[in-house]
Amino acid sequence: TSTMRQLAGRGKGELGLLALALVVSCTIPLPRAAMTTDQELLTAKLSDIAGVADFGRPDRGVAATMGDVAKAATVSLIDTATNTTISTTVTRADGSFLLGVLGAWSGTVYILEAVKGLNDNRPGYNAARVRTLIRNNGERWVAITAGRVMIDTSTTALTILQGSYQANNRSGPAAIPGNYIGIIETVSSVRGVPDTLLTGQTVVDPVAFNQVYMLVRSALDIDADPVAAVRYNGGNDTFSVVTALPPAITGIWPSAGSVGSEVTVYGQGFSVDAEANTVTFNGTPAVIKSGNSSMLVVTVPEGATTGLLSVMTPGGSSNSTAFTVVPGFSGTFRGTS
C-alpha cells in the first residue's frame, strides 16, 4: 500500500511504535482492517508493525462479546529464543493500541501475541491467546500472513504447529519458524473458514493445518486458551484439545448449612457451563445457581443429609468433602397486645 511504501522509506534503527488493532467477532461480522488512524501510520517508523488481531470467536450467546475480549487486552512481542517479552501494551476500548519497540532486529523471528482474561479479567476465568510469527526483513515487518500482519485463528494454528514440531525435535521445514513467514496467501473474510495457504507451499501439511485450525476454534468456543489447550500427540501424530484439569474440590464455604442455604464449592476442572456440572449432597443433587471452571454456587437441596459433597463433570468425578446439614428454623412470630 502507499502507506507501507512511505514506511519503507524511513531510516533504519529508529525508535518505533507498534500499531496493531485488535478486533474480535460478535453477532455482526467486523471488518478485518486495522483500527489505527492514518496519522498514526504516517508518523510510524520503519520498525513499526501495523496489523490486526482477530480472536475469531464463533457467534454464540454465552461467548465473550467484542467489549469483553477487545477491551484491556494485552499485546506482546516475544523473543522465541529466550521466551522473554520485549515490549507490551494494553489495548484501547475499541481494541486498537500502540506498542513501543526499541529498534528492529533484522532476521530474527518473534511471536506477536494478543491475550485477554475473559469476563473482564475476573478471577476464576480463563485467558485466551492468539498468536502469529513475525520478522523484520530489514525493510519492514513481515508475518505469517502475506501483505500485512494479521493475528487470527489460522496464524495461531500455524504457530502451534511450528512450536509442536520444534518442541518434539521433529526435523524438516515445518520445524523452522522462518519458513512460516508469508505462508498464508489470502486472509479469509468468512467467519469459521481458515485462511488460504500459499499455493505450492511444502512447509505445512494442509490436513494438519485444518485439523489444528478447527481445534483452535473449538478451544476459543469453550473459553479456553488455544495455545495451552491444543496439544500434539506424538504417539499417533495427531492433535487434540486438552482443556480441563481433572475435577477436584479444594474447599467449600460454609461447611455446614440448612436446606435452602447457599454453598460455594471451590476447585478446578469444573465445566465452564455451570449447568453441565452436578453437585450432590450425600447423593442428593443440588440446584446450581452460577459457576465457572473453578467455582460453583449451589443451594442445599430438599432431602439432603449430612455426608459427602461431590461434583460430577463431563470430564469425570471429583473428590468428596464433608458437609453437615443442620436443622432449619421455622415458626410464627406473635406480637403482644
XYZ file of C-alpha atoms in Angstrom:
337
model
C 0.000 0.000 0.000
C 1.022 3.635 -0.336
C 1.273 3.850 3.457
C 3.667 0.900 3.637
C 5.788 2.409 0.843
C 6.058 5.536 2.943
C 7.111 3.418 5.928
C 9.736 1.624 3.859
C 11.339 4.955 3.031
C 12.059 5.767 6.649
C 15.528 5.325 8.137
C 16.545 2.079 9.840
C 17.102 1.685 13.558
C 14.721 4.449 14.587
C 12.537 4.137 17.669
C 9.152 2.927 16.502
C 5.669 2.404 17.723
C 3.917 -0.897 17.294
C 0.485 -0.166 15.853
C -1.790 -3.168 15.922
C -5.567 -3.086 16.070
C -7.448 -5.761 17.958
C -10.807 -6.797 16.536
C -12.985 -9.606 17.818
C -16.063 -11.288 16.447
C -19.578 -10.505 17.572
C -23.016 -11.135 16.183
C -22.332 -8.651 13.357
C -19.194 -9.539 11.307
C -16.499 -6.938 11.813
C -14.302 -5.558 9.018
C -10.865 -7.127 9.063
C -8.966 -3.858 8.928
C -6.638 -2.061 11.318
C -8.246 0.489 13.607
C -5.135 2.680 13.691
C -5.614 6.161 12.307
C -3.973 7.431 9.103
C -1.991 9.931 11.180
C -0.569 7.158 13.366
C 0.519 5.174 10.310
C 2.088 8.211 8.627
C 4.136 9.053 11.725
C 5.298 5.447 12.184
C 8.925 4.451 11.646
C 10.490 1.526 9.797
C 10.426 -0.638 12.922
C 6.664 -0.139 13.346
C 4.225 -3.008 12.863
C 0.712 -2.298 11.606
C -1.771 -5.144 11.702
C -4.932 -6.735 13.057
C -5.572 -9.331 15.764
C -8.810 -11.277 15.487
C -9.891 -13.768 18.146
C -12.383 -15.205 15.622
C -14.698 -16.498 18.301
C -17.805 -18.281 16.945
C -21.024 -16.353 17.416
C -22.890 -17.826 20.380
C -24.854 -16.359 23.189
C -22.504 -17.263 26.026
C -19.322 -16.290 24.208
C -17.450 -13.175 25.206
C -18.567 -10.068 23.373
C -16.294 -7.699 21.476
C -16.102 -5.429 24.505
C -15.187 -8.384 26.716
C -12.267 -9.590 24.610
C -11.006 -6.448 22.871
C -11.036 -4.064 25.825
C -7.923 -4.176 28.016
C -6.321 -6.995 26.010
C -2.539 -7.212 26.192
C -0.377 -7.407 23.052
C 3.220 -8.528 23.405
C 6.287 -9.032 21.214
C 8.041 -12.177 22.474
C 11.598 -13.355 21.764
C 11.315 -17.023 20.726
C 14.932 -17.754 21.647
C 14.577 -16.709 25.296
C 10.765 -16.698 25.703
C 11.033 -13.212 27.172
C 8.669 -10.359 26.408
C 10.393 -7.469 24.661
C 7.550 -4.985 24.748
C 3.910 -4.918 25.684
C 0.889 -2.640 25.972
C -2.846 -2.637 26.673
C -5.489 -2.071 24.037
C -7.848 0.877 23.982
C -11.588 0.499 24.473
C -12.041 -0.100 20.725
C -9.292 -2.733 20.645
C -6.584 -0.625 18.992
C -3.232 0.112 20.623
C 0.292 1.448 20.173
C 3.300 -0.533 21.383
C 6.809 0.911 21.577
C 9.508 -1.282 20.039
C 13.149 -0.410 20.711
C 14.658 -0.842 17.254
C 14.345 -3.534 14.594
C 16.033 -6.929 14.874
C 16.579 -7.893 11.270
C 16.141 -11.605 10.525
C 15.023 -12.735 13.985
C 11.628 -14.438 14.221
C 9.394 -13.329 17.095
C 5.967 -14.219 18.425
C 3.353 -11.470 18.346
C 0.635 -12.352 20.826
C -2.717 -10.921 21.934
C -4.103 -12.167 25.258
C -7.227 -11.309 27.235
C -8.623 -12.582 30.509
C -12.282 -13.322 29.797
C -15.177 -11.848 31.745
C -13.247 -8.585 32.324
C -10.216 -10.343 33.818
C -12.176 -11.578 36.822
C -10.691 -14.373 38.983
C -11.728 -17.888 38.018
C -11.972 -17.220 34.260
C -9.520 -18.309 31.569
C -7.374 -16.045 29.424
C -7.363 -16.626 25.653
C -4.291 -16.093 23.452
C -3.913 -15.737 19.687
C -0.516 -15.578 18.016
C 1.490 -15.127 14.858
C 5.167 -15.323 13.888
C 6.802 -12.101 12.737
C 10.215 -10.950 11.455
C 11.802 -7.694 10.330
C 13.411 -8.260 6.926
C 15.403 -5.048 7.004
C 12.759 -3.092 5.146
C 9.549 -3.875 7.038
C 7.907 -6.331 9.374
C 6.561 -9.479 7.691
C 4.421 -12.178 9.282
C 2.675 -15.466 8.529
C 0.088 -13.567 6.513
C 1.491 -12.197 3.259
C 0.988 -8.478 2.665
C 0.030 -7.420 6.182
C 0.355 -8.501 9.783
C -2.659 -10.471 10.996
C -3.184 -12.415 14.201
C -6.144 -14.784 13.899
C -7.187 -18.384 14.416
C -5.279 -19.512 11.317
C -1.995 -17.876 12.337
C -2.482 -19.275 15.834
C -2.919 -22.767 14.382
C 0.280 -22.437 12.344
C 2.203 -21.076 15.336
C 1.046 -24.073 17.397
C 2.070 -26.444 14.594
C 5.545 -24.936 14.361
C 6.010 -24.974 18.130
C 4.919 -28.597 18.441
C 7.321 -29.742 15.737
C 10.197 -27.850 17.317
C 9.388 -28.979 20.865
C 9.289 -32.629 19.793
C 12.601 -32.357 17.899
C 10.978 -33.180 14.594
C 13.192 -32.327 11.642
C 12.066 -30.826 8.372
C 10.815 -27.471 7.117
C 7.774 -27.430 9.440
C 10.049 -27.045 12.480
C 11.777 -23.866 11.219
C 9.962 -20.651 12.287
C 11.221 -18.588 9.369
C 9.585 -20.941 6.856
C 6.152 -19.793 8.042
C 6.648 -16.152 7.074
C 4.272 -15.347 4.196
C 2.778 -18.852 4.123
C -0.809 -17.549 4.273
C -1.652 -16.148 0.874
C -5.214 -14.941 1.490
C -6.898 -13.987 4.760
C -10.415 -15.407 4.898
C -13.265 -12.919 5.045
C -15.718 -15.565 6.265
C -16.013 -16.489 9.923
C -15.203 -20.139 10.524
C -13.299 -20.567 7.237
C -9.497 -20.873 7.553
C -7.124 -18.595 5.709
C -5.723 -19.881 2.407
C -2.179 -21.265 2.387
C 0.291 -20.176 -0.280
C -0.187 -22.179 -3.467
C 2.519 -24.819 -3.821
C 3.904 -24.400 -0.289
C 5.616 -27.518 1.085
C 6.153 -26.435 4.690
C 2.875 -27.498 6.285
C 0.573 -30.421 5.586
C -2.785 -28.762 4.733
C -4.645 -31.587 6.504
C -2.726 -30.940 9.740
C -3.285 -27.196 9.370
C -7.039 -27.599 9.006
C -7.180 -30.026 11.927
C -5.365 -27.637 14.267
C -7.384 -24.670 12.972
C -10.625 -26.407 13.961
C -9.182 -27.263 17.380
C -8.181 -23.625 17.943
C -11.755 -22.596 17.144
C -13.109 -25.281 19.470
C -10.879 -24.094 22.325
C -11.990 -20.472 21.910
C -15.598 -21.601 21.731
C -15.406 -23.010 25.257
C -13.467 -20.037 26.673
C -10.174 -21.957 26.733
C -6.717 -20.728 25.760
C -5.869 -22.454 22.440
C -2.118 -22.041 22.942
C -2.348 -24.144 26.110
C -5.269 -26.376 25.154
C -4.235 -27.682 21.720
C -1.739 -30.485 22.298
C 0.338 -32.654 19.991
C 0.015 -36.428 20.477
C 3.349 -37.868 19.404
C 2.196 -41.475 19.635
C -0.260 -41.200 16.763
C 0.906 -37.921 15.186
C -2.352 -36.055 15.848
C -3.541 -33.020 17.783
C -6.318 -32.725 20.348
C -7.837 -30.187 22.719
C -6.988 -30.760 26.377
C -8.928 -28.075 28.193
C -9.849 -29.340 31.612
C -7.807 -30.117 34.664
C -9.038 -33.211 36.492
C -12.112 -32.161 38.509
C -11.254 -31.614 42.143
C -12.742 -29.849 45.159
C -10.268 -27.719 47.102
C -12.743 -26.268 49.601
C -16.345 -25.338 50.386
C -17.891 -22.465 52.286
C -19.663 -22.848 54.580
C -19.129 -26.484 55.507
C -22.497 -26.683 57.237
C -25.923 -25.287 56.453
C -29.639 -25.875 56.331
C -31.810 -26.805 53.357
C -32.090 -23.832 51.005
C -28.891 -22.162 52.197
C -26.179 -21.177 49.721
C -22.855 -23.026 49.486
C -19.838 -22.128 47.359
C -17.696 -25.009 46.084
C -14.114 -24.121 45.134
C -11.867 -26.273 42.988
C -10.648 -26.967 39.478
C -11.750 -28.738 36.318
C -15.419 -27.813 36.559
C -17.250 -27.257 33.286
C -17.421 -23.592 32.217
C -21.084 -24.336 31.506
C -22.328 -24.368 35.096
C -25.377 -26.494 34.272
C -23.152 -29.237 32.857
C -21.908 -29.953 36.390
C -23.799 -31.956 39.012
C -23.244 -31.233 42.714
C -24.602 -33.784 45.185
C -25.056 -33.602 48.951
C -24.669 -37.169 50.171
C -26.171 -38.319 46.877
C -28.934 -35.710 46.562
C -28.441 -33.380 43.557
C -28.420 -29.638 44.218
C -29.551 -26.662 42.145
C -26.542 -24.819 40.679
C -27.089 -21.058 40.715
C -23.872 -19.996 38.932
C -20.304 -21.035 38.374
C -17.194 -21.341 36.240
C -14.239 -23.699 35.906
C -13.063 -23.122 39.490
C -16.162 -22.169 41.481
C -19.787 -23.336 41.769
C -22.543 -21.673 43.812
C -25.314 -24.072 44.846
C -28.183 -24.338 47.317
C -28.592 -27.206 49.747
C -31.413 -29.344 48.265
C -34.512 -30.723 49.916
C -33.806 -34.187 51.284
C -30.079 -33.527 51.766
C -28.450 -35.280 54.703
C -25.107 -34.972 56.405
C -22.396 -36.718 54.400
C -20.152 -36.187 51.417
C -20.436 -33.388 48.869
C -19.041 -34.119 45.388
C -19.059 -32.739 41.862
C -19.671 -34.658 38.640
C -18.441 -33.008 35.409
C -18.362 -34.096 31.765
C -14.704 -34.884 32.393
C -15.282 -37.115 35.403
C -15.972 -37.030 39.137
C -14.195 -35.002 41.791
C -13.055 -35.998 45.233
C -15.580 -35.669 48.059
C -15.651 -33.405 51.093
C -17.756 -33.491 54.238
C -20.843 -31.281 54.616
C -23.123 -31.104 57.625
C -26.833 -30.431 57.166
C -28.244 -28.569 60.163
C -31.925 -28.126 61.039
C -33.592 -25.021 59.697
C -35.769 -22.755 61.792
C -39.417 -22.046 61.153
C -42.290 -20.660 63.169
C -44.675 -17.777 63.654
C -43.922 -14.549 65.381
C -46.712 -13.171 67.513
C -46.681 -9.733 68.919
C -48.075 -8.809 72.313
C -51.014 -6.502 72.766
